[in-house]
PDB file of C-alpha atoms and ligand atoms in Angstrom:
ATOM      1  CA  UNK A  37      -6.505  24.932  27.932  1.00  0.00           C
ATOM      2  CA  UNK A  38      -6.831  24.098  24.062  1.00  0.00           C
ATOM      3  CA  UNK A  39      -6.961  26.378  21.628  1.00  0.00           C
ATOM      4  CA  UNK A  40      -7.541  25.687  17.988  1.00  0.00           C
ATOM      5  CA  UNK A  41      -6.760  27.921  15.261  1.00  0.00           C
ATOM      6  CA  UNK A  42      -7.627  27.601  12.251  1.00  0.00           C
ATOM      7  CA  UNK A  43      -5.601  29.614   9.277  1.00  0.00           C
ATOM      8  CA  UNK A  44      -2.671  29.596  12.131  1.00  0.00           C
ATOM      9  CA  UNK A  45      -0.932  30.575   9.099  1.00  0.00           C
ATOM     10  CA  UNK A  46      -2.658  33.514   8.071  1.00  0.00           C
ATOM     11  CA  UNK A  47      -1.535  37.292   8.189  1.00  0.00           C
ATOM     12  CA  UNK A  48      -4.306  37.379  11.541  1.00  0.00           C
ATOM     13  CA  UNK A  49      -3.806  33.971  12.237  1.00  0.00           C
ATOM     14  CA  UNK A  50       0.240  34.189  12.856  1.00  0.00           C
ATOM     15  CA  UNK A  51      -0.842  37.288  15.438  1.00  0.00           C
ATOM     16  CA  UNK A  52      -3.106  34.710  17.117  1.00  0.00           C
ATOM     17  CA  UNK A  53      -0.959  32.001  17.971  1.00  0.00           C
ATOM     18  CA  UNK A  54       2.242  34.766  19.850  1.00  0.00           C
ATOM     19  CA  UNK A  55      -1.082  36.478  21.648  1.00  0.00           C
ATOM     20  CA  UNK A  56      -1.979  33.482  22.303  1.00  0.00           C
ATOM     21  CA  UNK A  57       1.627  31.665  23.465  1.00  0.00           C
ATOM     22  CA  UNK A  58       1.242  35.551  26.023  1.00  0.00           C
ATOM     23  CA  UNK A  59      -1.714  35.917  27.272  1.00  0.00           C
ATOM     24  CA  UNK A  60      -2.465  32.296  27.668  1.00  0.00           C
ATOM     25  CA  UNK A  61       0.846  30.362  29.809  1.00  0.00           C
ATOM     26  CA  UNK A  62       0.664  26.309  29.909  1.00  0.00           C
ATOM     27  CA  UNK A  63      -2.194  26.431  27.291  1.00  0.00           C
ATOM     28  CA  UNK A  64      -1.666  23.396  24.215  1.00  0.00           C
ATOM     29  CA  UNK A  65      -1.727  25.219  20.979  1.00  0.00           C
ATOM     30  CA  UNK A  66      -3.237  23.866  17.511  1.00  0.00           C
ATOM     31  CA  UNK A  67      -3.292  25.855  14.670  1.00  0.00           C
ATOM     32  CA  UNK A  68      -3.699  25.264  10.969  1.00  0.00           C
ATOM     33  CA  UNK A  69      -2.140  25.896   7.258  1.00  0.00           C
ATOM     34  CA  UNK A  70      -2.922  24.787   4.119  1.00  0.00           C
ATOM     35  CA  UNK A  71      -0.202  25.894   1.868  1.00  0.00           C
ATOM     36  CA  UNK A  72       2.255  27.492   3.392  1.00  0.00           C
ATOM     37  CA  UNK A  73       3.312  25.933   6.730  1.00  0.00           C
ATOM     38  CA  UNK A  74       5.116  28.776   8.945  1.00  0.00           C
ATOM     39  CA  UNK A  75       8.941  27.930  10.107  1.00  0.00           C
ATOM     40  CA  UNK A  76       9.187  28.205  13.754  1.00  0.00           C
ATOM     41  CA  UNK A  77       8.338  26.049  16.717  1.00  0.00           C
ATOM     42  CA  UNK A  78       7.390  25.580  19.731  1.00  0.00           C
ATOM     43  CA  UNK A  79       6.957  23.252  21.921  1.00  0.00           C
ATOM     44  CA  UNK A  80       3.614  24.103  23.028  1.00  0.00           C
ATOM     45  CA  UNK A  81       1.764  24.938  19.421  1.00  0.00           C
ATOM     46  CA  UNK A  82       1.096  22.061  16.942  1.00  0.00           C
ATOM     47  CA  UNK A  83       1.161  22.975  13.485  1.00  0.00           C
ATOM     48  CA  UNK A  84      -1.450  20.516  11.508  1.00  0.00           C
ATOM     49  CA  UNK A  85      -2.084  20.531   7.475  1.00  0.00           C
ATOM     50  CA  UNK A  86      -6.365  21.370   6.394  1.00  0.00           C
ATOM     51  CA  UNK A  87      -8.069  22.691   4.006  1.00  0.00           C
ATOM     52  CA  UNK A  88     -10.479  23.715   5.284  1.00  0.00           C
ATOM     53  CA  UNK A  89     -13.209  22.621   2.747  1.00  0.00           C
ATOM     54  CA  UNK A  90     -12.929  19.118   2.964  1.00  0.00           C
ATOM     55  CA  UNK A  91     -15.199  17.931   5.582  1.00  0.00           C
ATOM     56  CA  UNK A  92     -13.156  14.457   6.076  1.00  0.00           C
ATOM     57  CA  UNK A  93     -10.006  16.882   6.767  1.00  0.00           C
ATOM     58  CA  UNK A  94     -11.802  18.544   9.629  1.00  0.00           C
ATOM     59  CA  UNK A  95     -13.836  15.326  10.518  1.00  0.00           C
ATOM     60  CA  UNK A  96     -10.016  13.434  11.255  1.00  0.00           C
ATOM     61  CA  UNK A  97      -9.279  16.505  13.248  1.00  0.00           C
ATOM     62  CA  UNK A  98     -11.810  16.178  15.258  1.00  0.00           C
ATOM     63  CA  UNK A  99     -11.338  12.765  16.608  1.00  0.00           C
ATOM     64  CA  UNK A 100      -7.499  14.559  16.787  1.00  0.00           C
ATOM     65  CA  UNK A 101      -8.488  16.899  19.255  1.00  0.00           C
ATOM     66  CA  UNK A 102     -11.504  15.935  21.069  1.00  0.00           C
ATOM     67  CA  UNK A 103     -11.987  19.004  23.853  1.00  0.00           C
ATOM     68  CA  UNK A 104     -11.609  22.827  23.343  1.00  0.00           C
ATOM     69  CA  UNK A 105     -12.281  25.923  25.026  1.00  0.00           C
ATOM     70  CA  UNK A 106     -11.371  27.847  22.004  1.00  0.00           C
ATOM     71  CA  UNK A 107     -11.847  27.151  18.819  1.00  0.00           C
ATOM     72  CA  UNK A 108     -10.551  30.317  16.635  1.00  0.00           C
ATOM     73  CA  UNK A 109     -11.521  30.450  12.155  1.00  0.00           C
ATOM     74  CA  UNK A 110      -9.607  33.042  10.675  1.00  0.00           C
ATOM     75  CA  UNK A 111      -9.300  32.087   7.756  1.00  0.00           C
ATOM     76  CA  UNK A 112     -10.951  33.588   4.882  1.00  0.00           C
ATOM     77  CA  UNK A 113     -10.694  35.191   1.042  1.00  0.00           C
ATOM     78  CA  UNK A 114     -11.184  38.458  -0.959  1.00  0.00           C
ATOM     79  CA  UNK A 115      -8.855  38.080  -4.541  1.00  0.00           C
ATOM     80  CA  UNK A 116      -6.885  35.751  -6.105  1.00  0.00           C
ATOM     81  CA  UNK A 117      -3.586  36.173  -8.217  1.00  0.00           C
ATOM     82  CA  UNK A 118      -5.958  36.706 -11.369  1.00  0.00           C
ATOM     83  CA  UNK A 119      -8.717  38.229  -9.897  1.00  0.00           C
ATOM     84  CA  UNK A 120     -10.355  41.115  -7.557  1.00  0.00           C
ATOM     85  CA  UNK A 121     -13.750  40.992  -6.169  1.00  0.00           C
ATOM     86  CA  UNK A 122     -15.935  42.582  -8.178  1.00  0.00           C
ATOM     87  CA  UNK A 123     -16.650  46.311  -8.837  1.00  0.00           C
ATOM     88  CA  UNK A 124     -19.494  45.635 -10.683  1.00  0.00           C
ATOM     89  CA  UNK A 125     -22.011  42.733 -11.434  1.00  0.00           C
ATOM     90  CA  UNK A 126     -20.431  42.846 -14.476  1.00  0.00           C
ATOM     91  CA  UNK A 127     -17.735  41.259 -13.466  1.00  0.00           C
ATOM     92  CA  UNK A 128     -19.337  37.811 -11.361  1.00  0.00           C
ATOM     93  CA  UNK A 129     -17.883  35.409 -11.851  1.00  0.00           C
ATOM     94  CA  UNK A 130     -19.402  31.656 -11.171  1.00  0.00           C
ATOM     95  CA  UNK A 131     -16.092  29.947 -10.222  1.00  0.00           C
ATOM     96  CA  UNK A 132     -14.497  32.940  -7.918  1.00  0.00           C
ATOM     97  CA  UNK A 133     -18.038  33.585  -5.880  1.00  0.00           C
ATOM     98  CA  UNK A 134     -17.990  29.634  -5.498  1.00  0.00           C
ATOM     99  CA  UNK A 135     -14.413  30.293  -4.113  1.00  0.00           C
ATOM    100  CA  UNK A 136     -15.441  32.702  -1.415  1.00  0.00           C
ATOM    101  CA  UNK A 137     -18.567  30.557  -0.281  1.00  0.00           C
ATOM    102  CA  UNK A 138     -15.948  27.615  -0.278  1.00  0.00           C
ATOM    103  CA  UNK A 139     -13.023  29.702   2.049  1.00  0.00           C
ATOM    104  CA  UNK A 140     -15.534  31.626   3.938  1.00  0.00           C
ATOM    105  CA  UNK A 141     -18.730  30.547   4.497  1.00  0.00           C
ATOM    106  CA  UNK A 142     -18.313  26.486   4.071  1.00  0.00           C
ATOM    107  CA  UNK A 143     -15.099  25.970   6.578  1.00  0.00           C
ATOM    108  CA  UNK A 144     -17.403  27.705   9.800  1.00  0.00           C
ATOM    109  CA  UNK A 145     -20.361  24.977   8.558  1.00  0.00           C
ATOM    110  CA  UNK A 146     -18.193  21.893   8.623  1.00  0.00           C
ATOM    111  CA  UNK A 147     -16.225  23.075  12.653  1.00  0.00           C
ATOM    112  CA  UNK A 148     -19.645  23.582  13.758  1.00  0.00           C
ATOM    113  CA  UNK A 149     -20.085  19.754  12.647  1.00  0.00           C
ATOM    114  CA  UNK A 150     -17.254  18.358  13.435  1.00  0.00           C
ATOM    115  CA  UNK A 151     -16.231  19.839  16.834  1.00  0.00           C
ATOM    116  CA  UNK A 152     -19.808  21.014  18.728  1.00  0.00           C
ATOM    117  CA  UNK A 153     -18.754  17.071  20.957  1.00  0.00           C
ATOM    118  CA  UNK A 154     -15.237  18.927  21.905  1.00  0.00           C
ATOM    119  CA  UNK A 155     -17.248  21.739  23.314  1.00  0.00           C
ATOM    120  CA  UNK A 156     -19.267  19.623  25.032  1.00  0.00           C
ATOM    121  CA  UNK A 157     -15.646  18.225  26.706  1.00  0.00           C
ATOM    122  CA  UNK A 158     -14.644  20.749  27.478  1.00  0.00           C
ATOM    123  CA  UNK A 159     -16.975  21.398  30.020  1.00  0.00           C
ATOM    124  CA  UNK A 160     -16.604  24.755  31.528  1.00  0.00           C
ATOM    125  CA  UNK A 161     -17.005  28.300  29.400  1.00  0.00           C
ATOM    126  CA  UNK A 162     -15.938  27.481  25.375  1.00  0.00           C
ATOM    127  CA  UNK A 163     -15.859  29.434  22.643  1.00  0.00           C
ATOM    128  CA  UNK A 164     -16.203  29.459  18.442  1.00  0.00           C
ATOM    129  CA  UNK A 165     -14.610  32.994  17.178  1.00  0.00           C
ATOM    130  CA  UNK A 166     -15.201  33.212  13.599  1.00  0.00           C
ATOM    131  CA  UNK A 167     -13.418  36.004  11.902  1.00  0.00           C
ATOM    132  CA  UNK A 168     -15.945  37.623   9.579  1.00  0.00           C
ATOM    133  CA  UNK A 169     -16.432  41.022   8.364  1.00  0.00           C
ATOM    134  CA  UNK A 170     -18.055  44.080   8.473  1.00  0.00           C
ATOM    135  CA  UNK A 171     -19.134  44.238   4.719  1.00  0.00           C
ATOM    136  CA  UNK A 172     -20.652  40.599   5.320  1.00  0.00           C
ATOM    137  CA  UNK A 173     -23.723  43.096   7.147  1.00  0.00           C
ATOM    138  CA  UNK A 174     -26.709  43.541   5.107  1.00  0.00           C
ATOM    139  CA  UNK A 175     -27.864  46.711   6.992  1.00  0.00           C
ATOM    140  CA  UNK A 176     -24.625  48.579   6.881  1.00  0.00           C
ATOM    141  CA  UNK A 177     -24.150  47.992   3.397  1.00  0.00           C
ATOM    142  CA  UNK A 178     -23.736  51.555   1.325  1.00  0.00           C
ATOM    143  CA  UNK A 179     -21.550  51.197  -0.982  1.00  0.00           C
ATOM    144  CA  UNK A 180     -22.159  47.802  -2.859  1.00  0.00           C
ATOM    145  CA  UNK A 181     -19.702  46.083  -4.987  1.00  0.00           C
ATOM    146  CA  UNK A 182     -16.970  43.250  -3.930  1.00  0.00           C
ATOM    147  CA  UNK A 183     -20.784  41.009  -4.544  1.00  0.00           C
ATOM    148  CA  UNK A 184     -19.222  37.621  -4.127  1.00  0.00           C
ATOM    149  CA  UNK A 185     -17.031  38.704  -0.729  1.00  0.00           C
ATOM    150  CA  UNK A 186     -20.080  40.324   1.047  1.00  0.00           C
ATOM    151  CA  UNK A 187     -22.563  37.304  -0.078  1.00  0.00           C
ATOM    152  CA  UNK A 188     -19.861  34.621   1.321  1.00  0.00           C
ATOM    153  CA  UNK A 189     -19.280  37.150   4.713  1.00  0.00           C
ATOM    154  CA  UNK A 190     -23.164  37.379   4.738  1.00  0.00           C
ATOM    155  CA  UNK A 191     -23.921  33.892   4.610  1.00  0.00           C
ATOM    156  CA  UNK A 192     -22.084  32.899   6.780  1.00  0.00           C
ATOM    157  CA  UNK A 193     -23.145  35.469   9.324  1.00  0.00           C
ATOM    158  CA  UNK A 194     -26.752  33.433   9.108  1.00  0.00           C
ATOM    159  CA  UNK A 195     -24.884  29.682   9.449  1.00  0.00           C
ATOM    160  CA  UNK A 196     -23.223  31.292  12.974  1.00  0.00           C
ATOM    161  CA  UNK A 197     -26.713  33.177  14.003  1.00  0.00           C
ATOM    162  CA  UNK A 198     -28.447  30.012  13.251  1.00  0.00           C
ATOM    163  CA  UNK A 199     -25.991  27.912  15.623  1.00  0.00           C
ATOM    164  CA  UNK A 200     -25.365  29.392  18.126  1.00  0.00           C
ATOM    165  CA  UNK A 201     -29.456  29.452  18.504  1.00  0.00           C
ATOM    166  CA  UNK A 202     -29.610  25.507  18.231  1.00  0.00           C
ATOM    167  CA  UNK A 203     -26.628  25.415  20.788  1.00  0.00           C
ATOM    168  CA  UNK A 204     -28.271  27.791  23.055  1.00  0.00           C
ATOM    169  CA  UNK A 205     -30.473  24.932  23.863  1.00  0.00           C
ATOM    170  CA  UNK A 206     -27.912  21.714  22.904  1.00  0.00           C
ATOM    171  CA  UNK A 207     -24.497  23.047  23.902  1.00  0.00           C
ATOM    172  CA  UNK A 208     -25.071  25.984  26.341  1.00  0.00           C
ATOM    173  CA  UNK A 209     -21.363  26.296  27.755  1.00  0.00           C
ATOM    174  CA  UNK A 210     -20.691  27.966  24.366  1.00  0.00           C
ATOM    175  CA  UNK A 211     -19.946  31.477  23.299  1.00  0.00           C
ATOM    176  CA  UNK A 212     -20.176  31.596  19.003  1.00  0.00           C
ATOM    177  CA  UNK A 213     -19.636  34.570  17.850  1.00  0.00           C
ATOM    178  CA  UNK A 214     -18.218  36.886  14.624  1.00  0.00           C
ATOM    179  CA  UNK A 215     -15.960  38.799  14.955  1.00  0.00           C
ATOM    180  CA  UNK A 216     -14.806  42.043  12.816  1.00  0.00           C
ATOM    181  CA  UNK A 217     -11.305  42.512  13.118  1.00  0.00           C
ATOM    182  CA  UNK A 218     -10.536  46.129  11.162  1.00  0.00           C
ATOM    183  CA  UNK A 219      -8.860  46.480   8.279  1.00  0.00           C
ATOM    184  CA  UNK A 220      -5.347  44.543   8.945  1.00  0.00           C
ATOM    185  CA  UNK A 221      -2.332  44.096   7.565  1.00  0.00           C
ATOM    186  CA  UNK A 222      -1.918  41.072   5.675  1.00  0.00           C
ATOM    187  CA  UNK A 223      -1.768  39.615   2.699  1.00  0.00           C
ATOM    188  CA  UNK A 224      -5.813  39.445   2.136  1.00  0.00           C
ATOM    189  CA  UNK A 225      -5.726  43.649   2.157  1.00  0.00           C
ATOM    190  CA  UNK A 226      -2.656  43.903   0.132  1.00  0.00           C
ATOM    191  CA  UNK A 227      -4.662  45.780  -2.851  1.00  0.00           C
ATOM    192  CA  UNK A 228      -6.338  47.578  -1.442  1.00  0.00           C
ATOM    193  CA  UNK A 229      -4.451  49.601   1.367  1.00  0.00           C
ATOM    194  CA  UNK A 230      -3.421  52.158  -0.897  1.00  0.00           C
ATOM    195  CA  UNK A 231      -6.533  54.337  -0.229  1.00  0.00           C
ATOM    196  CA  UNK A 232      -6.166  54.293   3.091  1.00  0.00           C
ATOM    197  CA  UNK A 233      -4.720  56.546   5.972  1.00  0.00           C
ATOM    198  CA  UNK A 234      -2.398  54.903   8.324  1.00  0.00           C
ATOM    199  CA  UNK A 235      -4.570  55.417  10.824  1.00  0.00           C
ATOM    200  CA  UNK A 236      -7.218  53.074   8.928  1.00  0.00           C
ATOM    201  CA  UNK A 237      -4.866  50.108   9.039  1.00  0.00           C
ATOM    202  CA  UNK A 238      -4.279  48.519  12.028  1.00  0.00           C
ATOM    203  CA  UNK A 239      -1.090  45.889  12.381  1.00  0.00           C
ATOM    204  CA  UNK A 240      -2.322  42.069  13.272  1.00  0.00           C
ATOM    205  CA  UNK A 241      -0.748  42.852  16.376  1.00  0.00           C
ATOM    206  CA  UNK A 242      -3.327  44.972  17.634  1.00  0.00           C
ATOM    207  CA  UNK A 243      -5.979  43.176  15.977  1.00  0.00           C
ATOM    208  CA  UNK A 244      -4.836  40.203  17.561  1.00  0.00           C
ATOM    209  CA  UNK A 245      -4.985  41.908  21.109  1.00  0.00           C
ATOM    210  CA  UNK A 246      -8.076  43.183  20.250  1.00  0.00           C
ATOM    211  CA  UNK A 247     -10.124  40.350  19.279  1.00  0.00           C
ATOM    212  CA  UNK A 248      -8.629  38.731  22.532  1.00  0.00           C
ATOM    213  CA  UNK A 249     -10.025  41.760  25.046  1.00  0.00           C
ATOM    214  CA  UNK A 250     -13.041  40.825  23.503  1.00  0.00           C
ATOM    215  CA  UNK A 251     -13.377  37.145  23.561  1.00  0.00           C
ATOM    216  CA  UNK A 252     -12.591  37.502  27.226  1.00  0.00           C
ATOM    217  CA  UNK A 253     -15.390  38.986  28.393  1.00  0.00           C
ATOM    218  CA  UNK A 254     -17.497  37.715  26.438  1.00  0.00           C
ATOM    219  CA  UNK A 255     -19.731  34.265  27.896  1.00  0.00           C
ATOM    220  CA  UNK A 256     -22.262  31.922  26.753  1.00  0.00           C
ATOM    221  CA  UNK A 257     -24.802  34.347  27.015  1.00  0.00           C
ATOM    222  CA  UNK A 258     -23.692  36.372  24.193  1.00  0.00           C
ATOM    223  CA  UNK A 259     -23.436  33.845  21.947  1.00  0.00           C
ATOM    224  CA  UNK A 260     -24.879  34.540  18.178  1.00  0.00           C
ATOM    225  CA  UNK A 261     -23.375  37.777  18.228  1.00  0.00           C
ATOM    226  CA  UNK A 262     -21.231  39.775  15.593  1.00  0.00           C
ATOM    227  CA  UNK A 263     -19.113  42.202  17.480  1.00  0.00           C
ATOM    228  CA  UNK A 264     -15.853  44.016  16.039  1.00  0.00           C
ATOM    229  CA  UNK A 265     -12.291  44.505  17.484  1.00  0.00           C
ATOM    230  CA  UNK A 266     -13.683  47.330  19.391  1.00  0.00           C
ATOM    231  CA  UNK A 267     -16.151  45.512  21.406  1.00  0.00           C
ATOM    232  CA  UNK A 268     -18.905  46.902  19.782  1.00  0.00           C
ATOM    233  CA  UNK A 269     -22.094  45.058  18.033  1.00  0.00           C
ATOM    234  CA  UNK A 270     -22.747  45.632  14.895  1.00  0.00           C
ATOM    235  CA  UNK A 271     -26.086  44.879  12.626  1.00  0.00           C
ATOM    236  CA  UNK A 272     -26.635  42.472  10.358  1.00  0.00           C
TER     237      UNK A 272
HETATM  238  N1  LIG B 336      -7.391  41.808   6.910  1.00  0.00           N
HETATM  239  C1  LIG B 336      -7.959  42.370   6.504  1.00  0.00           C
HETATM  240  O1  LIG B 336      -8.467  43.599   6.510  1.00  0.00           O
HETATM  241  C2  LIG B 336      -9.753  41.537   6.996  1.00  0.00           C
HETATM  242  C3  LIG B 336     -10.758  42.406   7.072  1.00  0.00           C
HETATM  243  C4  LIG B 336     -11.840  41.655   6.796  1.00  0.00           C
HETATM  244  C5  LIG B 336     -12.037  41.368   7.612  1.00  0.00           C
HETATM  245  N2  LIG B 336     -10.710  40.156   7.730  1.00  0.00           N
HETATM  246  C6  LIG B 336     -11.079  38.550   7.770  1.00  0.00           C
HETATM  247  O2  LIG B 336      -9.834  37.845   8.536  1.00  0.00           O
HETATM  248  C7  LIG B 336     -10.043  36.874   8.585  1.00  0.00           C
HETATM  249  C8  LIG B 336      -8.123  36.381   7.868  1.00  0.00           C
HETATM  250  O3  LIG B 336      -7.460  36.949   7.339  1.00  0.00           O
HETATM  251  P1  LIG B 336      -6.533  37.153   6.831  1.00  0.00           P
HETATM  252  O4  LIG B 336      -5.771  38.693   6.802  1.00  0.00           O
HETATM  253  O5  LIG B 336      -5.416  36.965   7.995  1.00  0.00           O
HETATM  254  O6  LIG B 336      -5.771  36.550   5.819  1.00  0.00           O
HETATM  255  P2  LIG B 336      -4.717  35.748   5.176  1.00  0.00           P
HETATM  256  O7  LIG B 336      -3.008  36.357   5.295  1.00  0.00           O
HETATM  257  O8  LIG B 336      -4.811  36.110   3.253  1.00  0.00           O
HETATM  258  O9  LIG B 336      -4.492  34.639   5.526  1.00  0.00           O
HETATM  259  C9  LIG B 336      -5.667  33.242   5.132  1.00  0.00           C
HETATM  260  C10 LIG B 336      -5.725  32.369   5.605  1.00  0.00           C
HETATM  261  O10 LIG B 336      -6.708  31.556   4.816  1.00  0.00           O
HETATM  262  C11 LIG B 336      -5.609  30.237   5.049  1.00  0.00           C
HETATM  263  N3  LIG B 336      -6.976  29.125   3.695  1.00  0.00           N
HETATM  264  C12 LIG B 336      -6.701  29.712   2.456  1.00  0.00           C
HETATM  265  N4  LIG B 336      -7.786  28.549   2.073  1.00  0.00           N
HETATM  266  C13 LIG B 336      -7.754  27.130   3.097  1.00  0.00           C
HETATM  267  C14 LIG B 336      -7.985  26.319   2.932  1.00  0.00           C
HETATM  268  N5  LIG B 336      -9.239  25.827   1.856  1.00  0.00           N
HETATM  269  N6  LIG B 336      -7.812  25.001   3.965  1.00  0.00           N
HETATM  270  C15 LIG B 336      -7.374  25.916   5.105  1.00  0.00           C
HETATM  271  N7  LIG B 336      -6.993  27.700   4.928  1.00  0.00           N
HETATM  272  C16 LIG B 336      -6.729  28.129   4.229  1.00  0.00           C
HETATM  273  C17 LIG B 336      -4.518  30.299   4.508  1.00  0.00           C
HETATM  274  O11 LIG B 336      -3.690  29.540   4.836  1.00  0.00           O
HETATM  275  P3  LIG B 336      -2.351  28.716   3.862  1.00  0.00           P
HETATM  276  O12 LIG B 336      -1.190  30.675   3.497  1.00  0.00           O
HETATM  277  O13 LIG B 336      -1.352  28.068   4.238  1.00  0.00           O
HETATM  278  O14 LIG B 336      -2.718  28.639   2.250  1.00  0.00           O
HETATM  279  C18 LIG B 336      -3.867  31.725   5.623  1.00  0.00           C
HETATM  280  O15 LIG B 336      -4.069  31.112   6.325  1.00  0.00           O
HETATM  281  C19 LIG B 336     -10.889  35.943   6.893  1.00  0.00           C
HETATM  282  O16 LIG B 336     -11.443  36.115   7.435  1.00  0.00           O
HETATM  283  C20 LIG B 336     -10.491  37.651   6.198  1.00  0.00           C
HETATM  284  O17 LIG B 336     -11.561  37.545   5.971  1.00  0.00           O
HETATM  285  C21 LIG B 336      -9.402  40.321   7.446  1.00  0.00           C
END
C-alpha cells in the first residue's frame, strides 16, 4: 500500500501519519512538510519537502510517486502571525484573501491534475481525501464572518465536486472526497479555542482515528461526497 500525506508536518497531518503506521503495517508512507520538518524517522516513512502552491514541485513529486492507494491533502491556512480571519468585510484584505486561496484551494487542483495517472496506475480502489471544513458549506452558513477562509473552502468544495464528476467517467477506481475534521487542537485552531467547551475540541489523534474509520467506509461510488468525522454527510 502506498500513502502520500500532503501537510504531514501539520497538527492533523502528523496524527494521520501515526495512525496510518498503526493501521497499515508494511505500507510505504510518504509525507510532505513545507517549513517545519518533523524530527522523527522510520524506515517506512519518507519525508519530502514541498511547497504545494508551486506547480513544478507538485509535478516533480508526481514523477517520483507514480502509483498511489491513498492521497491525503491536509494542508490549510486560517490565520497568519499578523492577521486573523475577518469579523467583517471591512477587514477584507487582498493579500490575505489570496493567501487563503493559494493554500486552501489551489493545492488540491494541482494535486488532482498531476496525480490523476497515479490513481490509474494503482489499479484497485484508490482514495483522494481532502481536508475541507464545514465552514465552507454555503447552505450551512448561519453566522457569517471569516469571509476569506469560507470562500476558499467553498471554492475547494466546488473543485472536488467538479473533478469527481469528471473522474467518474475517466478514473473510475478513485473516491475523491471532502472531509471535515471537526475542531481539532492544532496551531490552526489555537487562537479560537478559548471560547470552546472541552468537549468541542478534539485531539489530533481522535481526528486521525475518525478520518481513517470514515475513509475506510467509502468506495468509488461515494466519490464527490462531503463528510464529517462522524461519517455524516454535509450539505454543500
Ligand atoms: N484544526 C481544526 O480545527 C480544523 C477544523 C476544520 C478544518 N481543518 C482543516 O484541516 C486541515 C489541517 O489543519 P491543521 O489544523 O492540521 O493545520 P496546521 O497544524 O496549521 O498544519 C498546516 C499544514 O499546512 C502546511 N503548509 C502550509 N503552507 C504550505 C505550503 N505552501 N506548501 C505545503 N504545505 C504547506 C504546513 O507545513 P509546515 O508546518 O511544514 O510549514 C502544515 O503541515 C486544513 O485544511 C484545515 O483547514 C482544521
